[in-house]
XYZ file of C-alpha atoms in Angstrom:
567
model
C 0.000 0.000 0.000
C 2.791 2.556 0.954
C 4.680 2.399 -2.518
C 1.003 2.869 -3.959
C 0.823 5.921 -2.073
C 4.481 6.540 -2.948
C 4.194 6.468 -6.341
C 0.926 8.551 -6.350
C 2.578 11.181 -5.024
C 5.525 11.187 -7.390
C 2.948 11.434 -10.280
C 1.333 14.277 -8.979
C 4.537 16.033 -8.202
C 5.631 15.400 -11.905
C 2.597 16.715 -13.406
C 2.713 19.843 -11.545
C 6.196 20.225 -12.737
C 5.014 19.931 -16.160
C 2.054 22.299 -15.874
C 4.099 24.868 -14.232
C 6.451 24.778 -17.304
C 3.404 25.063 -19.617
C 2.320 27.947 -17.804
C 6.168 29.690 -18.014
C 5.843 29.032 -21.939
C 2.460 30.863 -22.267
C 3.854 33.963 -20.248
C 7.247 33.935 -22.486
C 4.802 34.159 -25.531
C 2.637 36.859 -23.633
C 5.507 39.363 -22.653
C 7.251 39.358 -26.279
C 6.187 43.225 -26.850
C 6.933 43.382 -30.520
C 4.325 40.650 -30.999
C 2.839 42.145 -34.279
C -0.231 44.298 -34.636
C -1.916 42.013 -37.153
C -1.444 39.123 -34.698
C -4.076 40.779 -32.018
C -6.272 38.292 -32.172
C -4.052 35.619 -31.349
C -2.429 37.458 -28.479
C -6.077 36.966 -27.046
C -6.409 33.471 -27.949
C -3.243 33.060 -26.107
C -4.661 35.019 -22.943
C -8.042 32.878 -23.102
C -6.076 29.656 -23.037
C -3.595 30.679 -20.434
C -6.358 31.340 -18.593
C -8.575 28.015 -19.030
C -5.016 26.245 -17.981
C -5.331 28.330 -14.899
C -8.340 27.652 -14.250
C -8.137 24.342 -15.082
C -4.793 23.977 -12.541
C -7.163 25.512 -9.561
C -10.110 22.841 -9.807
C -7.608 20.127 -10.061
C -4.289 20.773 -8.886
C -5.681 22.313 -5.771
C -4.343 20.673 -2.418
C -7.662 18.872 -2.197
C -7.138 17.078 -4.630
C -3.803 16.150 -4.136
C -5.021 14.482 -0.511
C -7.792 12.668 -2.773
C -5.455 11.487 -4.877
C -3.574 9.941 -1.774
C -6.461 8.484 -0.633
C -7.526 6.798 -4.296
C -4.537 5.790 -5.475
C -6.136 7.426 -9.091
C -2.740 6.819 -10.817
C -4.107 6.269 -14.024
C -5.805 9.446 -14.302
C -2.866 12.128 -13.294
C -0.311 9.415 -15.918
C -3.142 10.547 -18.241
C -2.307 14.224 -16.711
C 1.089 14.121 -17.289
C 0.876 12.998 -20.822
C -1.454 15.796 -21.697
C 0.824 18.446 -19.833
C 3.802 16.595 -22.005
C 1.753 17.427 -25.307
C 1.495 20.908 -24.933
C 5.112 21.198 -24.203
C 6.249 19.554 -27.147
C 3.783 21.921 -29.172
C 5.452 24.846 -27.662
C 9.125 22.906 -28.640
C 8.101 21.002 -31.838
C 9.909 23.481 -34.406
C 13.431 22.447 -34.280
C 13.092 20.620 -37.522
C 10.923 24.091 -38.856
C 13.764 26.194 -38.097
C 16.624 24.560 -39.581
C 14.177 24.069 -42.718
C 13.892 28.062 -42.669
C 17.540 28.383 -42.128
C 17.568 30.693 -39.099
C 18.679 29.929 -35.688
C 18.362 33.237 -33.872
C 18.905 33.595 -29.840
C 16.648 34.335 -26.724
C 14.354 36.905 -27.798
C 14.124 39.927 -25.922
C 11.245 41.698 -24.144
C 12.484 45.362 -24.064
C 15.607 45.669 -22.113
C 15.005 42.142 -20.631
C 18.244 40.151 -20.725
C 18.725 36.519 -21.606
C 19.365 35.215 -17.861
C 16.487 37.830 -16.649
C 14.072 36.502 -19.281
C 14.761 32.693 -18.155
C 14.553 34.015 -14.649
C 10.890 35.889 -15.039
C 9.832 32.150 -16.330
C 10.995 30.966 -12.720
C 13.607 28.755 -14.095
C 16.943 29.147 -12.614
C 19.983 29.131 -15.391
C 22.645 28.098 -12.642
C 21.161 23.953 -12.989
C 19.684 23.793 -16.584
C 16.373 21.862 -16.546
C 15.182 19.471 -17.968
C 13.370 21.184 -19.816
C 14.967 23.872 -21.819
C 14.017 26.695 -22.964
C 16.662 28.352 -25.510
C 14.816 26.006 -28.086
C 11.119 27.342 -26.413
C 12.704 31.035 -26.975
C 13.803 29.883 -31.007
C 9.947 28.884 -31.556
C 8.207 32.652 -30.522
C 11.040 33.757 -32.759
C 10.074 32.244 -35.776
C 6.540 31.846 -34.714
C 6.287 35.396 -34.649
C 6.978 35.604 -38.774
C 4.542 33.166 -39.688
C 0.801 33.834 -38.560
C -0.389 30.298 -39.684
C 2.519 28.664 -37.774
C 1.398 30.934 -34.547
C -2.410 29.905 -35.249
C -1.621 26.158 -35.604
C -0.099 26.446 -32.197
C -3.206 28.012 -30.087
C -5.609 25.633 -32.115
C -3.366 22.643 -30.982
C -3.334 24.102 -27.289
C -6.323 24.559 -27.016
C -7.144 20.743 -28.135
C -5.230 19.767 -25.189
C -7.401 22.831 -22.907
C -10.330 20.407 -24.006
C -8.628 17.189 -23.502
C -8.293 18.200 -19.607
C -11.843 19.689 -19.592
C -13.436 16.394 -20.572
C -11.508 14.608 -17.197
C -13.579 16.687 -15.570
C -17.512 16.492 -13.986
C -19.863 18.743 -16.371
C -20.757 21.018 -13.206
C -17.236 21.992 -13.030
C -16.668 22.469 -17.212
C -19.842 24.564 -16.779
C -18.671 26.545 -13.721
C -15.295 27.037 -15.431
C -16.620 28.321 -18.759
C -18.914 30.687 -16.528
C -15.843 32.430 -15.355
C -14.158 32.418 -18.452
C -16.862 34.589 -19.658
C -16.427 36.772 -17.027
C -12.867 37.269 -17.231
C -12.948 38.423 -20.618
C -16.094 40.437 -20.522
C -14.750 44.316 -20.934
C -16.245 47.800 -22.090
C -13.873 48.242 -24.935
C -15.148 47.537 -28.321
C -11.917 46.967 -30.302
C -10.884 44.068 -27.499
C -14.377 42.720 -27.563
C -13.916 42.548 -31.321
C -10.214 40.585 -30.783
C -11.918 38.646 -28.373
C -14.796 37.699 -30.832
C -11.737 36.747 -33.658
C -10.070 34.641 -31.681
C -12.991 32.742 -30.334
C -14.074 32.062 -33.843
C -10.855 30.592 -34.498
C -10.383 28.356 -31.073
C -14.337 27.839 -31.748
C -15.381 29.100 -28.270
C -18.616 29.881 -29.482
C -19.825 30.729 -25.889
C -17.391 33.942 -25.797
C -17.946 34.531 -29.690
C -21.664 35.143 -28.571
C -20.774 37.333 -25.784
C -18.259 39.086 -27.096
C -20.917 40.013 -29.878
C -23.964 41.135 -27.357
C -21.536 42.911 -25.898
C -20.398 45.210 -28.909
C -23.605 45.507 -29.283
C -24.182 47.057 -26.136
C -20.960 49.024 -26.190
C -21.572 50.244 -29.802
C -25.068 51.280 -28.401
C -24.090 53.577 -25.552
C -21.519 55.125 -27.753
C -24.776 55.575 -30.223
C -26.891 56.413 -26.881
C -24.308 59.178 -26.055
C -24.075 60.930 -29.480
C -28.041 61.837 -29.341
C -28.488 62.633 -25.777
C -29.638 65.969 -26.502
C -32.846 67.130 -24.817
C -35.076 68.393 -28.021
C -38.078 71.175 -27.599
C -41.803 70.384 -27.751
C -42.007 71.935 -31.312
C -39.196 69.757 -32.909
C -40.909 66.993 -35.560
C -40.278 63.422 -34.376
C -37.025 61.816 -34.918
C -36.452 58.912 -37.955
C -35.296 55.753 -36.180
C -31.367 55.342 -36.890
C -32.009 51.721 -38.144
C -35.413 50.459 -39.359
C -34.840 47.070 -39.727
C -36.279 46.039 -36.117
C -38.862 48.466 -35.976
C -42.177 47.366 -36.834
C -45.884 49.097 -36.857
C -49.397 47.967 -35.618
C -50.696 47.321 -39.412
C -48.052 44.842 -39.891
C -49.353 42.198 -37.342
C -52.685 40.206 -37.094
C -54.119 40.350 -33.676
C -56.925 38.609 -34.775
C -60.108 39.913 -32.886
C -58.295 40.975 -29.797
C -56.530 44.115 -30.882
C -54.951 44.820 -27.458
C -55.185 48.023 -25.651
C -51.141 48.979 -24.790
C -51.458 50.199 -21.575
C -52.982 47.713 -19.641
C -49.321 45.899 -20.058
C -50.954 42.232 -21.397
C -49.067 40.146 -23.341
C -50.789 39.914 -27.073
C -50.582 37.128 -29.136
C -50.249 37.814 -33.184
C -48.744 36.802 -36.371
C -46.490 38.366 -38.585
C -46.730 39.205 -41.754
C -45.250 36.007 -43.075
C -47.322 33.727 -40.841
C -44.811 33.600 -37.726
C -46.537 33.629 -34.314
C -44.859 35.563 -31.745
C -46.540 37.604 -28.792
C -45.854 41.410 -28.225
C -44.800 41.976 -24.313
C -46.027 45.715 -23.979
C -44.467 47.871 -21.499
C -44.911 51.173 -19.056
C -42.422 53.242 -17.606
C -43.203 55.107 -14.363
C -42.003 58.496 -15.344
C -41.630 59.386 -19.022
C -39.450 62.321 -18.178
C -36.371 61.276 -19.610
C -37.955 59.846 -22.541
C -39.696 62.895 -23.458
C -36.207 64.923 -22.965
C -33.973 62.593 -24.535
C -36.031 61.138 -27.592
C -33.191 60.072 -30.059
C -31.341 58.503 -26.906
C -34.642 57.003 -25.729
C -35.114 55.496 -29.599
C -31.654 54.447 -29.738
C -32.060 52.804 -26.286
C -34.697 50.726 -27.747
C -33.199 49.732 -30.789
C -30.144 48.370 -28.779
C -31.732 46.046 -26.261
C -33.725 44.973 -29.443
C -30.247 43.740 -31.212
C -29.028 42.362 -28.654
C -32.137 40.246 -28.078
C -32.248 39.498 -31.455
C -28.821 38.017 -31.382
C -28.134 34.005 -31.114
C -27.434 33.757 -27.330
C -27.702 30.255 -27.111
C -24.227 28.924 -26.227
C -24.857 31.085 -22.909
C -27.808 29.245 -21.552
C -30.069 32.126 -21.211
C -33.899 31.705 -20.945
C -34.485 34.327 -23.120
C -37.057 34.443 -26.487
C -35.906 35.543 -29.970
C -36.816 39.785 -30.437
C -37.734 40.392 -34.305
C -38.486 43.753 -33.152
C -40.277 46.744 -31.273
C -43.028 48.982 -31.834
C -42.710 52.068 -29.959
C -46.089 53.897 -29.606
C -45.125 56.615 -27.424
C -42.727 57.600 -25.218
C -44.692 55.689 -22.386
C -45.389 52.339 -24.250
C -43.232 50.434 -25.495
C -43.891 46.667 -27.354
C -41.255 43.760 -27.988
C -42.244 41.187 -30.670
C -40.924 38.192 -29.790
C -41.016 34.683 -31.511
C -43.057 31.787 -29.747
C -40.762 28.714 -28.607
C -40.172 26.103 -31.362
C -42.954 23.154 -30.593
C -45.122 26.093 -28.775
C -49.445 25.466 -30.430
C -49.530 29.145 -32.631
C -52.148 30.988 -30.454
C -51.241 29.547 -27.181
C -50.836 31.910 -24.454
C -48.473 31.060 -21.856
C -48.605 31.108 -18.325
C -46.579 32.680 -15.787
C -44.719 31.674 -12.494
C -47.011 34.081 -10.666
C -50.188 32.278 -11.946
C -48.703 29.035 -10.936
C -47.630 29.628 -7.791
C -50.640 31.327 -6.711
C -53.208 28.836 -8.217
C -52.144 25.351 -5.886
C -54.953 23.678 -5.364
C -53.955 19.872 -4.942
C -50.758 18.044 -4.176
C -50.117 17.544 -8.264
C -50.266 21.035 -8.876
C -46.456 21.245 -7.318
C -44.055 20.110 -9.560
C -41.227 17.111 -8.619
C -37.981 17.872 -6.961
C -36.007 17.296 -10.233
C -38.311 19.996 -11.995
C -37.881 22.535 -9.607
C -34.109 22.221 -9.350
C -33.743 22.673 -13.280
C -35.930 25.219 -13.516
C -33.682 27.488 -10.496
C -30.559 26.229 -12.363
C -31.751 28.109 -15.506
C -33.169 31.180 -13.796
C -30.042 31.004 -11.593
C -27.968 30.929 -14.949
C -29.849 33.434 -16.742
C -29.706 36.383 -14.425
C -25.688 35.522 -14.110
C -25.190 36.074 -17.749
C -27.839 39.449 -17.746
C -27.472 41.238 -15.241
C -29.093 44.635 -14.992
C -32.380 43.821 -16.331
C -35.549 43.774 -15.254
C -37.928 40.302 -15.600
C -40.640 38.170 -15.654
C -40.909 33.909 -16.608
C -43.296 32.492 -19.116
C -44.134 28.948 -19.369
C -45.409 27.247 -22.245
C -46.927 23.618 -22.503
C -44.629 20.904 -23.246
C -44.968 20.224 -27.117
C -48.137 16.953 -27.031
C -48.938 17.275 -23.329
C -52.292 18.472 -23.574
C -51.337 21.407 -21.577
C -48.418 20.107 -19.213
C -46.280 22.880 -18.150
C -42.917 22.497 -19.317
C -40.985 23.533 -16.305
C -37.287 22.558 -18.081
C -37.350 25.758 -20.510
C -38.610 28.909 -18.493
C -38.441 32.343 -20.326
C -37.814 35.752 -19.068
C -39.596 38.703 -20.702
C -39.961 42.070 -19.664
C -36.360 43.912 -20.760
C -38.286 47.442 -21.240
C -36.375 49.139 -18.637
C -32.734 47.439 -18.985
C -30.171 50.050 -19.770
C -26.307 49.781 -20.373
C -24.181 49.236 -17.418
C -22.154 52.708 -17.084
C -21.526 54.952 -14.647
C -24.316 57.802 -14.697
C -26.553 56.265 -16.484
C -30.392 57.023 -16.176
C -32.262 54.218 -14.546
C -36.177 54.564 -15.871
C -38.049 52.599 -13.225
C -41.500 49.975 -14.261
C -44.608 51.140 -12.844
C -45.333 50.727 -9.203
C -47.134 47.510 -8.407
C -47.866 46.231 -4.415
C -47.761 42.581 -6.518
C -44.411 43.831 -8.359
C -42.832 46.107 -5.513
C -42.611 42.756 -3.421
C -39.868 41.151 -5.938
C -37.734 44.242 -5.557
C -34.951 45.177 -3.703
C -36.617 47.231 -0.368
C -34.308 50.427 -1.553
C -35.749 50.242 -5.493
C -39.159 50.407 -4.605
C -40.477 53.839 -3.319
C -40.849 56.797 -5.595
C -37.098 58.219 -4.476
C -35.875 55.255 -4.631
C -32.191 54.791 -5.214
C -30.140 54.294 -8.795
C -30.010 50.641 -9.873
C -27.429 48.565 -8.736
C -26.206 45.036 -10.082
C -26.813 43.717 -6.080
C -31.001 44.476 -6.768
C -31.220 41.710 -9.484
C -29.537 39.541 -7.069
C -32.197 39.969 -4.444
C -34.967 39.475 -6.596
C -33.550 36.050 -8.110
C -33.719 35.385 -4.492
C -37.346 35.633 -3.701
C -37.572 33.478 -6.919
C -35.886 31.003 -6.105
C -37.815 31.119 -2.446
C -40.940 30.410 -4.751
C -39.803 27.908 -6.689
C -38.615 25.896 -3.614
C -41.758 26.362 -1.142
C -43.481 26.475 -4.420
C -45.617 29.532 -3.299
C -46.071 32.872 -4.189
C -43.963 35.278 -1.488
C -46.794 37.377 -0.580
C -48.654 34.152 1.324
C -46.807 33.307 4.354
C -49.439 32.365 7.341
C -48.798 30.057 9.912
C -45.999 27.763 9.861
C -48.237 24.840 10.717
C -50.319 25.113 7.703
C -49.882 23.153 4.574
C -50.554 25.494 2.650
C -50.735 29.021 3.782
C -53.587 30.947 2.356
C -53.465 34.056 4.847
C -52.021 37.087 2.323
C -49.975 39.493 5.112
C -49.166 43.474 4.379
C -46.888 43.341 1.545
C -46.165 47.439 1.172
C -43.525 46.958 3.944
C -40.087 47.561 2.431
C -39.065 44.908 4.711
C -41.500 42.824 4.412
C -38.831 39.751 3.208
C -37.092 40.791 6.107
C -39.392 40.748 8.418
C -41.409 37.761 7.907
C -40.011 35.952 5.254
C -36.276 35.773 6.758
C -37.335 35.050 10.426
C -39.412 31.682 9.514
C -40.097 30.416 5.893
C -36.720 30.573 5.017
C -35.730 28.186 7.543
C -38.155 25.875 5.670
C -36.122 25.737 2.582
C -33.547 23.261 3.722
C -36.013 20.593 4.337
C -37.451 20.937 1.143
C -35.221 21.740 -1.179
C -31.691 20.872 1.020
C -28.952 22.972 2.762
C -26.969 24.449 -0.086
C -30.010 25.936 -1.702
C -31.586 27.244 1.226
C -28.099 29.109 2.072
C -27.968 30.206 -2.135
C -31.037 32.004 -1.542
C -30.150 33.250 2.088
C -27.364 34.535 0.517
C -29.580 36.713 -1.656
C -31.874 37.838 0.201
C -29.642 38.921 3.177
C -28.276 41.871 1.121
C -24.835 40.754 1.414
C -24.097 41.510 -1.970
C -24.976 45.364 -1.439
C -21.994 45.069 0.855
C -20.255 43.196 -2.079
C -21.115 45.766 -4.783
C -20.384 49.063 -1.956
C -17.071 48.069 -0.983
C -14.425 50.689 -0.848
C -11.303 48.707 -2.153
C -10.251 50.638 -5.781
C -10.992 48.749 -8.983
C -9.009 49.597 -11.620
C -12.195 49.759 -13.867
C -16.263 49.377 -13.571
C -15.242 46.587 -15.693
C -12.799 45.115 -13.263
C -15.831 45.661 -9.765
C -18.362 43.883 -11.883
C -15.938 40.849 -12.425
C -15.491 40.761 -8.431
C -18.930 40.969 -7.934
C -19.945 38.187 -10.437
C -17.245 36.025 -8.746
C -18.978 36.321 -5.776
C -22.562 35.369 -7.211
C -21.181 32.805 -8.914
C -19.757 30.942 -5.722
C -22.572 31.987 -3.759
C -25.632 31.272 -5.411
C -24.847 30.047 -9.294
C -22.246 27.098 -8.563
C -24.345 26.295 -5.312
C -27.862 25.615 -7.165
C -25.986 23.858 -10.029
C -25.028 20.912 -7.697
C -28.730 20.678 -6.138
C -30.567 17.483 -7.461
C -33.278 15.282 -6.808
């Protein structure tokens, strides 16, 4: 048993020798700073697979795992390690044969005044005892590598064959979890890295980031738009032209059938396009039209924007969100977003919302299983990761065939008519005041002066969803604890009415149904830790840069959490 152990250990110490070589070679090729202009894209695709190797060494090189590995005696799998670690070496070495084909044999390269010995020192690799594994013909590879852009290409792709290769020895929860904060990492503000970022996605075939990268130069490209036509115009000014037509669309070009509906009574309408394509229209009020009626082009620009970007393919990112063909903006109150009807969805069927489910239990069946109610946070818990800012509802449809079976597996969120870009100083229009509304947001977002909107808000409200979904119950019934099912509807104005009578009791309830790491998930929201999270004082280098923080901590605290829940 002991030279089992033994000879554990002396694998695992062998593939973290390798992977902190792969590591040095991937910062060599980062510092070069004559890599060439052209090459941009690649730089990032270097960046995003250093970084999945990082990530990729935390989950699994971690000192928990290295006692698990005593325990198991897993040999096979870190030999398998090892060899993968070995691969990507080699791809970083395999040009010796290239180079004396091209004829040129050239030195260390340097990184501004870096010198040879201080260049193998900054890859933690001392030049007094030679390694193993050397690196003067590492440093001949970024030389030539450097003059050939296919060479430099055929290197990422192969690196990141062997990023996927480890990926794969991993459980899904932890690819997913990994891939979450890859996104994150390389979210950013500034259009012409977005751009890189989307180019060198396309070529490693991350198609999660390409998507990303493109709602997000959306949105940038938008607020730059936004910015250029906030100009308050005068009462006597004609209306402004749209700046793109293509998503805007007008009342005569959809068939309500006989139930032309009346905008301001915020209903969901159910039509059909022009070319026979059912989709429903979500119409929406703002409280105060002030800013709409000062800044009309930004207003209309606005619009268009969160229209693109819902029109764009998000589905590599999970979200729960249906496909925008367009808007139809009847004032500067009322606003409607045409959106297409799920695939398998009967044309005419209206669908139903959590709200009318939870408050319509009747029997025992009416609550869905376990297994249901865990997928159906996981998505919602996914969702509002990826979109933050936004305000929401859920639709349900019938499963496809089920004479009217709720499918609770594919939940949608409407209701994106006050979302806004995520920039300092930005007007936050606010949805009109509801008692049945007000109770799903955050206590300082819900009075007339209420404050600007913070990231920390959506947060809070996912929270008192996911309370729902797990008593399966709408919020605003909590009576006595010994009841079934409480039908006594308490004072719901209260700010602090979660507070108050949700946190001291039904909470508590959550870990018997629903187990201990959810109930904490949505403790964790609720508490208004995460206003904390968002307020603290520490200097970020970039609004960029506190968002990232921030989305680390959600996704720790309530994302990663509710993905391991199951039945």
């Amino acid at each position: 048993m002991a030279d089992g152990v033994s000879l554990g250990l002396g694998v695992v110490s062998a593939v973290i020798q390798t992977y902190s070589a792969v590591t040095s070679a991937y910062d060599v090729y980062l510092s070069v700073k004559e890599f060439p202009s052209t090459y941009r894209e690649l730089r990032t695709a270097f960046m995003v697979e250093r970084y999945r190797l990082e990530q990729w060494g935390e989950q699994m090189l971690s000192d928990v795992q290295q006692q698990r590995i005593e325990r198991e005696h897993n040999v096979a799998l870190w030999k398998l390690f090892q060899a993968v670690f070995d691969a990507m070496w080699n791809a970083f070495q395999e040009s010796n044969k290239t180079l004396e084909d091209y004829g040129n044999i050239i030195g260390v390269p340097r990184s501004g005044d870096m010198s040879d010995v201080e260049l193998l020192e900054s890859m933690q690799i001392s030049t007094k005892q030679p390694p193993k594994r050397s690196v003067i013909g590492l440093a001949r590879t970024i030389k030539f590598v450097l003059r050939d852009k296919r060479k430099m290409e055929q290197l990422v792709k192969e690196l990141c064959y062997w990023n996927d290769s480890l990926d794969k020895m991993i459980d899904r929860l932890a690819q997913e979890s990994m891939r979450r904060r890859l996104r994150v990492r390389f979210s950013t503000g500034n259009i012409d890295q977005l751009q890189q970022l989307q180019a060198a996605a396309c070529i490693l075939q991350h198609r999660d980031l390409a998507e990303m990268a493109s709602a997000r130069t959306v949105i940038e490209q938008g607020q730059n738009s936004e910015k250029s036509t906030r100009t308050p115009n005068t009462p006597t000014e004609p209306p402004i032209p749209s700046t793109d037509e293509r998503f805007r669309l007008e009342m005569n070009q959809l068939d309500f059938g006989q139930n032309l509906p009346f905008m301001t009574d915020q209903t969901r309408a159910s039509a059909t396009t022009s070319s026979g394509e059912s989709i429903i229209v979500d119409w929406r009020l703002s409280r105060d039209d002030l800013w709409r009626k000062q800044n009309p082009k930004a207003f209309r620009q606005r619009t268009e924007n969160l229209t693109k970007v819902l029109n764009s393919d998000l589905k590599a990112l999970n979200v729960a969100v249906l496909h925008c063909i367009g808007y139809l903006d009847q004032s500067s109150t009322v606003t409607g977003y045409a959106f297409k009807i799920p695939p398998g969805a009967p044309a005419g069927q209206k669908p139903v919302t959590l709200h009318q489910l939870l408050t319509n239990v009747t029997k025992p069946s009416d609550v869905p299983d376990l297994g249901d109610r865990f997928e159906l946070a996981k998505t919602l818990t996914t969702t509002v990761f990826e979109i933050l800012n936004i305000g929401w509802n859920i639709l349900f449809w019938p499963k496809p065939g089920a004479k009217g079976e709720i499918d609770f597996t594919k939940p949608y969120l409407v209701g994106f008519d006050i979302s806004r870009p995520f920039h300092p100083g930005e007007m936050s229009e606010k949805p009109l005041s509801d008692p049945n509304d007000d109770i799903y947001r955050h206590p300082n977002y819900r009075a007339q002066n209420s404050h600007s909107f913070l990231p920390s808000f959506d947060v809070y409200s996912l929270g008192i969803l996911l309370f729902e979904i797990g008593q399966w119950r709408n919020v605003g019934y909590q009576g006595q604890r010994r009841s079934s099912r409480p039908n006594l509807e308490t004072h719901t104005s209260d700010p602090k009415f979660i507070e108050k009578v949700v946190m001291n009791g039904p909470v508590a309830d959550l870990k018997r149904h629903m187990g201990a790491k959810y109930r904490d998930a949505v403790m964790a929201c609720l508490s208004q830790d995460f206003d904390a999270i968002w307020a603290q004082e520490r200097v970020f280098e970039s609004p960029e840069a506190r968002l990232q923080c921030f989305q680390a901590e959600v996704q720790s605290r309530v994302v990663d959490a509710i993905a391991v829940c199951s039945a």
